[in-house]
Amino acid sequence: MTKIKFCGLKTFDDISFVNELLPEYVGFVFAPKSKRYVTPAQAEKFRGALSEKICAVGVFVNENFQTVAELLNAGIIDAAQLHGSEDDEYLKNLRGLTNKIIIQAFQTDKIAAVEKSLADFVLIDSGAGDGKVFDWNLVKNLRREYFLAGGLTPENVGDAIKILKPFAVDVSSGIETDGKKDFNKMATFAEVVRRENL
């Protein structure tokens, strides 16, 4: 059963959309350079309005591990997704401060390191969240469960699930119109994923 993660939520409308569609995961981006950046204070308010059935993931790029742990342990997020150059030492330090879920993101040129990651889950992306599809053959033989990201849309996610059967599919730009989350695209994406899971 492939799970759904809608990433880059930044408005209360976005929260209303996901509360209706109930993906397993949503992402709040804490990387200041991102156009989807939200502050911890904003995320806390969004979390307060978010269905308890949904796991809130914080997306970080080379953030101080103590800051990440504080957000996890405060309950603002349930999981941390690491998108920078965080290494084993970083993961060990973070794990020493929290028992919450850690997801480590890898670009396709680092596939060889995926199996050795100390994280609970790994995420595979074509780049640093650039919304481009990569050659799915690169991950066909992975032995561990992973989140598939990179250019997913309502039009291609069904094929991705048929071919790869990933643990979860992660989408942001593929469910947007003019830079804003589009409820119809989100609903169609969720419908396709759930149909493939039947």
Coordinates of C-alpha atoms in Angstrom, one line a residue:
M1 CA 0.0 0.0 0.0
T2 CA 1.8 3.1 -1.2
K3 CA 1.2 6.1 1.1
I4 CA 0.8 9.8 0.1
K5 CA 2.8 12.8 1.2
F6 CA 1.7 16.3 0.2
C7 CA 4.6 18.6 0.8
G8 CA 5.1 22.3 1.0
L9 CA 1.9 23.3 2.8
K10 CA 1.9 27.0 3.7
T11 CA -1.7 28.2 4.1
F12 CA -4.8 27.3 6.1
D13 CA -6.5 26.5 2.8
D14 CA -3.8 23.9 2.2
I15 CA -4.6 22.4 5.7
S16 CA -8.3 22.3 4.8
F17 CA -7.5 20.5 1.6
V18 CA -5.5 17.8 3.3
N19 CA -7.9 17.4 6.1
E20 CA -10.5 16.4 3.5
L21 CA -8.2 14.2 1.5
L22 CA -6.3 12.6 4.4
P23 CA -2.9 11.8 3.0
E24 CA -0.8 9.8 5.4
Y25 CA 1.9 12.6 5.5
V26 CA 2.2 16.3 4.9
G27 CA 5.3 18.4 4.8
F28 CA 6.2 21.8 6.2
V29 CA 9.4 23.3 4.7
F30 CA 11.7 24.9 7.2
A31 CA 14.4 25.8 4.7
P32 CA 14.5 29.7 4.5
K33 CA 15.6 29.7 0.9
S34 CA 12.5 27.8 -0.3
K35 CA 9.5 29.6 -1.7
R36 CA 7.4 27.2 0.4
Y37 CA 9.2 28.2 3.7
V38 CA 7.1 28.5 6.8
T39 CA 8.3 29.5 10.3
P40 CA 8.1 27.3 13.3
A41 CA 5.3 29.6 14.7
Q42 CA 3.3 29.2 11.4
A43 CA 3.8 25.5 11.4
E44 CA 2.6 25.2 15.0
K45 CA -0.6 27.0 14.0
F46 CA -1.1 24.8 11.0
R47 CA -0.4 21.7 13.1
G48 CA -3.1 22.8 15.5
A49 CA -5.6 22.8 12.6
L50 CA -4.3 19.6 11.0
S51 CA -6.2 16.3 11.4
E52 CA -4.7 14.0 14.0
K53 CA -4.7 11.2 11.4
I54 CA -2.0 13.0 9.4
C55 CA 1.7 12.8 10.2
A56 CA 3.4 16.2 10.0
V57 CA 6.9 16.2 8.5
G58 CA 9.4 19.0 8.9
V59 CA 11.7 19.5 5.9
F60 CA 15.2 20.8 6.8
V61 CA 18.4 21.6 4.9
N62 CA 21.5 21.5 7.1
E63 CA 19.6 22.8 10.1
N64 CA 21.2 22.6 13.6
F65 CA 20.2 19.1 14.9
Q66 CA 19.2 20.6 18.3
T67 CA 16.7 22.9 16.5
V68 CA 15.2 19.9 14.6
A69 CA 14.9 17.9 17.8
E70 CA 13.2 20.8 19.6
L71 CA 10.5 21.0 16.9
L72 CA 10.0 17.2 17.1
N73 CA 9.9 17.0 20.8
A74 CA 7.6 20.0 21.1
G75 CA 5.1 18.1 18.9
I76 CA 5.1 20.8 16.2
I77 CA 6.2 18.0 13.7
D78 CA 6.1 14.2 14.0
A79 CA 9.0 13.5 11.7
A80 CA 12.1 15.2 10.3
Q81 CA 13.1 15.0 6.6
L82 CA 16.7 15.9 6.0
H83 CA 17.5 17.4 2.6
G84 CA 21.0 18.7 3.0
S85 CA 24.4 17.1 3.5
E86 CA 23.5 15.6 6.9
D87 CA 25.9 12.7 7.6
D88 CA 25.9 9.7 10.0
E89 CA 27.3 11.8 12.8
Y90 CA 24.4 14.3 12.4
L91 CA 21.8 11.5 12.4
K92 CA 23.4 10.0 15.5
N93 CA 23.3 13.3 17.3
L94 CA 19.7 13.9 16.3
R95 CA 18.7 10.4 17.4
G96 CA 20.3 11.0 20.7
L97 CA 17.8 13.9 21.3
T98 CA 14.6 12.4 19.9
N99 CA 13.0 9.1 19.1
K100 CA 10.8 10.6 16.4
I101 CA 10.9 9.5 12.7
I102 CA 13.8 10.6 10.6
I103 CA 13.7 10.6 6.8
Q104 CA 16.9 11.2 4.9
A105 CA 16.7 12.5 1.4
F106 CA 19.1 11.3 -1.3
Q107 CA 19.6 12.6 -4.8
T108 CA 20.0 10.1 -7.6
D109 CA 23.7 10.4 -7.8
K110 CA 23.9 9.2 -4.2
I111 CA 21.8 6.0 -4.6
A112 CA 24.7 3.8 -3.5
A113 CA 24.5 5.3 0.0
V114 CA 20.8 4.7 0.5
E115 CA 21.0 1.2 1.9
K116 CA 23.5 2.3 4.6
S117 CA 21.5 5.3 5.8
L118 CA 20.8 5.3 9.6
A119 CA 17.5 7.0 9.1
D120 CA 14.1 5.3 9.6
F121 CA 13.2 6.0 5.9
V122 CA 14.9 7.3 2.9
L123 CA 13.5 9.6 0.2
I124 CA 14.8 9.6 -3.4
D125 CA 14.6 12.8 -5.4
S126 CA 16.1 13.9 -8.7
G127 CA 17.6 17.0 -7.2
A128 CA 17.0 19.3 -4.3
G129 CA 13.2 19.4 -4.7
D130 CA 13.4 20.6 -8.3
G131 CA 10.3 18.8 -9.5
K132 CA 11.9 16.8 -12.2
V133 CA 11.4 13.1 -12.9
F134 CA 14.4 10.9 -12.8
D135 CA 15.1 7.5 -14.4
W136 CA 13.1 5.1 -12.1
N137 CA 15.2 2.2 -13.1
L138 CA 17.8 3.6 -10.7
V139 CA 15.7 2.6 -7.7
K140 CA 14.1 -0.6 -9.0
N141 CA 16.4 -2.8 -7.0
L142 CA 16.5 -0.9 -3.7
R143 CA 15.9 -3.3 -0.8
R144 CA 14.7 -0.8 1.8
E145 CA 11.4 1.2 1.9
Y146 CA 11.6 4.7 0.4
F147 CA 9.6 7.8 -0.4
L148 CA 9.6 8.5 -4.1
A149 CA 9.8 12.2 -5.1
G150 CA 10.8 14.1 -8.2
G151 CA 8.3 15.4 -10.7
L152 CA 5.3 13.3 -9.7
T153 CA 1.9 14.4 -11.0
P154 CA -1.6 13.1 -11.1
E155 CA -0.7 11.9 -14.6
N156 CA 2.4 9.9 -13.9
V157 CA 2.0 8.7 -10.3
G158 CA 0.0 5.7 -11.3
D159 CA 2.8 4.4 -13.5
A160 CA 5.3 5.1 -10.7
I161 CA 3.4 2.9 -8.3
K162 CA 2.9 0.1 -10.9
I163 CA 6.6 0.0 -11.7
L164 CA 8.2 0.7 -8.3
K165 CA 5.6 0.1 -5.6
P166 CA 7.4 2.6 -3.3
F167 CA 6.5 2.9 0.4
A168 CA 5.2 6.5 -0.3
V169 CA 5.0 9.1 -3.0
D170 CA 5.9 12.7 -2.2
V171 CA 4.6 15.5 -4.3
S172 CA 4.7 19.3 -4.1
S173 CA 4.9 21.3 -7.4
G174 CA 2.9 18.5 -9.2
I175 CA -0.2 19.5 -7.2
E176 CA 0.1 23.2 -7.7
T177 CA -1.3 25.8 -10.1
D178 CA 0.5 29.1 -10.3
G179 CA 2.5 28.3 -7.2
K180 CA -0.5 27.4 -5.0
K181 CA -1.8 24.1 -3.9
D182 CA -4.7 23.1 -6.2
F183 CA -7.4 21.0 -4.5
N184 CA -8.5 19.4 -7.7
K185 CA -5.0 18.2 -8.5
M186 CA -4.5 17.0 -5.0
A187 CA -7.8 15.1 -5.1
T188 CA -6.9 13.5 -8.4
F189 CA -3.4 12.6 -7.2
A190 CA -4.9 10.9 -4.1
E191 CA -7.5 9.1 -6.2
V192 CA -4.9 7.7 -8.6
V193 CA -2.7 6.4 -5.7
R194 CA -5.6 4.8 -3.9
R195 CA -6.9 3.2 -7.1
E196 CA -3.5 1.6 -7.7
N197 CA -3.5 0.3 -4.1
L198 CA -6.7 -1.6 -4.6

